[in-house]
CSV table of C-alpha atoms in Angstrom, one decimal:
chain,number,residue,atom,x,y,z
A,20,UNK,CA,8.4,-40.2,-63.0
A,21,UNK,CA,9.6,-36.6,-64.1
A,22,UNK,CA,12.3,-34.9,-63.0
A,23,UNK,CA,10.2,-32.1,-61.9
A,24,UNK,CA,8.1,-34.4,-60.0
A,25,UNK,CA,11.0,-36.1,-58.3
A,26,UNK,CA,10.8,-35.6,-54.4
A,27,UNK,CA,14.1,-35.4,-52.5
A,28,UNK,CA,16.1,-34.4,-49.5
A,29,UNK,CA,19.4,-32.4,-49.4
A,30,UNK,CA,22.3,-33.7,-48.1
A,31,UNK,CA,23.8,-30.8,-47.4
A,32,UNK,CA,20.8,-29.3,-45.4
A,33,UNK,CA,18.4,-31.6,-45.1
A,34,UNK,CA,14.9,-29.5,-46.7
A,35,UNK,CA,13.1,-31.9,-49.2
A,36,UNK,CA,12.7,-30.2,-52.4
A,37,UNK,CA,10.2,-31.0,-55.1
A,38,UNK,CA,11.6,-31.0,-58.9
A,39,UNK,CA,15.4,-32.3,-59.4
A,40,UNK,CA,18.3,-30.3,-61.8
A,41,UNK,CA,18.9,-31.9,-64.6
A,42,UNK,CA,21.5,-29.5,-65.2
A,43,UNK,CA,24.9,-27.8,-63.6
A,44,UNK,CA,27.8,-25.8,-64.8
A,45,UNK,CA,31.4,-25.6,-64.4
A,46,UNK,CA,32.7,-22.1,-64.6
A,47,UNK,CA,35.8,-21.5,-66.5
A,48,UNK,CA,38.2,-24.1,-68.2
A,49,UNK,CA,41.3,-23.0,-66.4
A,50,UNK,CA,41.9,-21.6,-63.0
A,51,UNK,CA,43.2,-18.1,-64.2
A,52,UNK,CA,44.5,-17.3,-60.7
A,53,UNK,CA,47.5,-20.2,-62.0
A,54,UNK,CA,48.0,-18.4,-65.1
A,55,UNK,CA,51.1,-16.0,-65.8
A,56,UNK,CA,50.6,-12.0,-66.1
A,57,UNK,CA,50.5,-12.6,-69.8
A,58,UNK,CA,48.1,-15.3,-70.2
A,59,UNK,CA,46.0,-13.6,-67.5
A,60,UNK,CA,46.0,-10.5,-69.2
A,61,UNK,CA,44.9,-12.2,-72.6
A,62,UNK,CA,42.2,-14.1,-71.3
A,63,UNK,CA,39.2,-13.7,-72.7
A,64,UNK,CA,36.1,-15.8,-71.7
A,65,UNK,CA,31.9,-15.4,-72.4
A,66,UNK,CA,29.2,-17.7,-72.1
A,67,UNK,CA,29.9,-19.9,-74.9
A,68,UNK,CA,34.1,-19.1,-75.6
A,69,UNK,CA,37.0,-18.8,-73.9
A,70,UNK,CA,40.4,-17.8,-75.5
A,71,UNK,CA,43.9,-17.8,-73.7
A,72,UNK,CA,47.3,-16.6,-75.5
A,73,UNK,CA,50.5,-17.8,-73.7
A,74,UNK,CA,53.8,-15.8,-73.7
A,75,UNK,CA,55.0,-18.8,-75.2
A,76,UNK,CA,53.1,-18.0,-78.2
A,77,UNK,CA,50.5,-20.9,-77.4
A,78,UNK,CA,47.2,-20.1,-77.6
A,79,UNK,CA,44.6,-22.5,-75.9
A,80,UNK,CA,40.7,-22.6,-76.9
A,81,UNK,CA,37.5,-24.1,-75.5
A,82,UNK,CA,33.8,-24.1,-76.4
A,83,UNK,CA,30.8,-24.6,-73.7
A,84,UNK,CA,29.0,-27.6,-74.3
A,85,UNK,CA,26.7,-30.1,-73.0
A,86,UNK,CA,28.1,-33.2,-71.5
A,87,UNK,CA,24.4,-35.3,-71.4
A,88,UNK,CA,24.1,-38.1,-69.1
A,89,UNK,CA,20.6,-40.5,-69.3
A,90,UNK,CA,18.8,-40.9,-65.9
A,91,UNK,CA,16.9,-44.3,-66.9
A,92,UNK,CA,14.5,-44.0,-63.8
A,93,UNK,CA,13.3,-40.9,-65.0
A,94,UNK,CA,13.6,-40.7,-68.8
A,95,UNK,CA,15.3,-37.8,-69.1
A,96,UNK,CA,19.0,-36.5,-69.1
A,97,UNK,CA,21.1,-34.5,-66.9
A,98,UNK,CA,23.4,-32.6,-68.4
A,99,UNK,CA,26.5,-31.2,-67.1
A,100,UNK,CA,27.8,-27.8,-68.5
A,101,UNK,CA,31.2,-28.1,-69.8
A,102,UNK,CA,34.3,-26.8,-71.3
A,103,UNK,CA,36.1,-28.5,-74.2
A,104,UNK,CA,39.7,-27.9,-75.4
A,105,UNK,CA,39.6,-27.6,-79.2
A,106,UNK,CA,41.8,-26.9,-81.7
A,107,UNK,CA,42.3,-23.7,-84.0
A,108,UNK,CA,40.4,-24.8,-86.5
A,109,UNK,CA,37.5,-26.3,-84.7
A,110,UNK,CA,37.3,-23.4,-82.6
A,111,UNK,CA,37.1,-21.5,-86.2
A,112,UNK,CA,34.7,-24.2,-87.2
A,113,UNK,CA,32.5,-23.1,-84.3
A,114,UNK,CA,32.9,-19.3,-84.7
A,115,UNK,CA,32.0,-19.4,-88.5
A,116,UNK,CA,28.2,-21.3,-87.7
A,117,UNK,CA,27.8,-19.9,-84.3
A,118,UNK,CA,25.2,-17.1,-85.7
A,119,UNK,CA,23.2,-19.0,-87.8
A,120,UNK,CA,23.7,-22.6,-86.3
A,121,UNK,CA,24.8,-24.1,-90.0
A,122,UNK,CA,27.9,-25.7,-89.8
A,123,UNK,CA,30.8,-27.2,-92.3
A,124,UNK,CA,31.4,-30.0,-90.4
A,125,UNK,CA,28.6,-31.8,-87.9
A,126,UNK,CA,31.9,-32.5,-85.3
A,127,UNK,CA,35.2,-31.9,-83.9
A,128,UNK,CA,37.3,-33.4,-81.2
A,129,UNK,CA,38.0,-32.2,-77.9
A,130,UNK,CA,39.5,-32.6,-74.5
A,131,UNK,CA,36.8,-32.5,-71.8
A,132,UNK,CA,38.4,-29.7,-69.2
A,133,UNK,CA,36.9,-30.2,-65.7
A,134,UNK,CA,37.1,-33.3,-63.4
A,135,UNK,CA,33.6,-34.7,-63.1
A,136,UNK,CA,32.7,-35.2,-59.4
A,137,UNK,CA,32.9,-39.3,-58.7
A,138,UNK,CA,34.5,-39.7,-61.8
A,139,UNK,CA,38.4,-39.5,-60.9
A,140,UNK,CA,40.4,-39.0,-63.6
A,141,UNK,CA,37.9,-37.0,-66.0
A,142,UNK,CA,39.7,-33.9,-66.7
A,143,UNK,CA,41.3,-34.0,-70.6
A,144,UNK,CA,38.7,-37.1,-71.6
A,145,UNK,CA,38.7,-37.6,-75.4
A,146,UNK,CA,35.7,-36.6,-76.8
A,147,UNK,CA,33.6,-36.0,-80.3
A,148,UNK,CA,32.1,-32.2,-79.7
A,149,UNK,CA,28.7,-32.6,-82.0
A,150,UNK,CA,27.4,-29.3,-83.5
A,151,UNK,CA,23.6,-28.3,-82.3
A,152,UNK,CA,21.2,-26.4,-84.8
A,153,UNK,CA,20.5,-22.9,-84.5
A,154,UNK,CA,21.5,-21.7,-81.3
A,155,UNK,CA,21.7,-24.8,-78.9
A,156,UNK,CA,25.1,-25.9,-77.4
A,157,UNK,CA,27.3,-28.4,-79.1
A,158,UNK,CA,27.0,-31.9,-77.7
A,159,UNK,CA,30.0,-33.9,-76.0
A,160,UNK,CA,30.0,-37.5,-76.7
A,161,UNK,CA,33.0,-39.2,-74.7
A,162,UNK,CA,35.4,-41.8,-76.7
A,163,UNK,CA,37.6,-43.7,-73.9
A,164,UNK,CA,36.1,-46.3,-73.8
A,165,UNK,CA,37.6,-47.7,-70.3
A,166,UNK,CA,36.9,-44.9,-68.0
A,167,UNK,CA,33.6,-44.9,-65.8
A,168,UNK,CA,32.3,-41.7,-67.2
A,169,UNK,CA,32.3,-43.3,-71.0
A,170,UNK,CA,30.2,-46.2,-69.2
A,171,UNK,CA,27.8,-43.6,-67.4
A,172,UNK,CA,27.2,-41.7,-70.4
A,173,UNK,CA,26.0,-45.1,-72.4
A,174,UNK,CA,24.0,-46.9,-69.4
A,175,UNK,CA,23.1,-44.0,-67.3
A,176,UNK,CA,23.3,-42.4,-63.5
A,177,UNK,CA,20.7,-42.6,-60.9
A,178,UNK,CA,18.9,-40.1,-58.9
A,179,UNK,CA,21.3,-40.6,-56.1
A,180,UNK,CA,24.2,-39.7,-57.7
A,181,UNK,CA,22.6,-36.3,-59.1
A,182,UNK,CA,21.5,-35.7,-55.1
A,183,UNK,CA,25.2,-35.9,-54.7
A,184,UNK,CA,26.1,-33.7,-57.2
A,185,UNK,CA,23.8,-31.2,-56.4
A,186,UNK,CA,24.3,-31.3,-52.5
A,187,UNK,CA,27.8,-30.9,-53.8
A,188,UNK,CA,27.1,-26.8,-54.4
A,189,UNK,CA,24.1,-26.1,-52.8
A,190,UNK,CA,23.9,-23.3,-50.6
A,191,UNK,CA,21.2,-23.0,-48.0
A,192,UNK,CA,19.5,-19.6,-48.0
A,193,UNK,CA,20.3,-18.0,-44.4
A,194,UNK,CA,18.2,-19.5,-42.1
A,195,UNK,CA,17.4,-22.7,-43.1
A,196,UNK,CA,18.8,-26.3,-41.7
């Protein structure tokens, strides 16, 4: 079965939809309403890169990428969107190939930045970042091997679980139960 043949009900409220996500974001890396006058008046963030300088001199940088997760019972993937901590020169790495999707390097490494839901824990996984050709978005391959996220990302998650997830931010349009 395809995803866009999958038939489900919402948890959140209860309409059965036809077609299941096999996708969702996370907005930005850090929650800028923490950061100091400073950092929040450095902060710089678009679809793909976000750049923070600290007073302290520190300057943090993350990439958007795809965190892919195989759904066995319906060959495909879902894929969450997500920010990776990188370093200078990875981030320059990036920068430098972003245009024309050619890169020195095929990977970099990088701290996953968002807390997966079910997966306690997740925020600052270790992580490979794998450049995409031309203009797709680098790949995030998890490396601890212990943690339950590392497991789902080799064996898989179910349909249930992605219901979860997606009852997790859906809002009803106004009127509906």
């Amino acid at each position: 079965m395809s995803a866009e043949a999958y038939r489900w009900r919402c948890a959140c409220c209860g309409q059965e939809y036809t077609g299941l996500p096999t996708d969702m974001a996370f907005g930005a890396p850090v929650d800028t309403d923490t950061l100091d006058d400073a950092a929040r008046a450095t902060f710089r963030k678009n679809e793909d890169f976000c750049e923070v300088r600290r007073a302290s001199g520190v300057t943090d940088r993350f990439v958007r990428c795809l965190l892919p997760l195989p759904v066995p019972q319906l060959s495909s993937e879902f894929c969450f969107g997500v920010w990776m901590s990188v370093s200078e020169k990875s981030w320059n790495l990036y920068r430098d190939g972003y245009d024309s999707g050619q890169y020195e390097e095929e990977l970099c490494f990088g701290y996953l930045m968002h807390n997966i839901p079910e997966y306690p824990g997740s925020l600052h996984l270790h992580a490979n970042v794998v450049f995409q050709p031309g203009d797709q978005r680098p790949k995030v391959f998890l490396l601890d091997a212990d943690h339950p996220l590392v497991a789902a990302q080799r064996s898989g998650v179910d349909v249930a679980q992605i219901e979860r997830w997606v009852a997790l931010t859906h809002r009803p349009k106004a009127g509906s139960n």
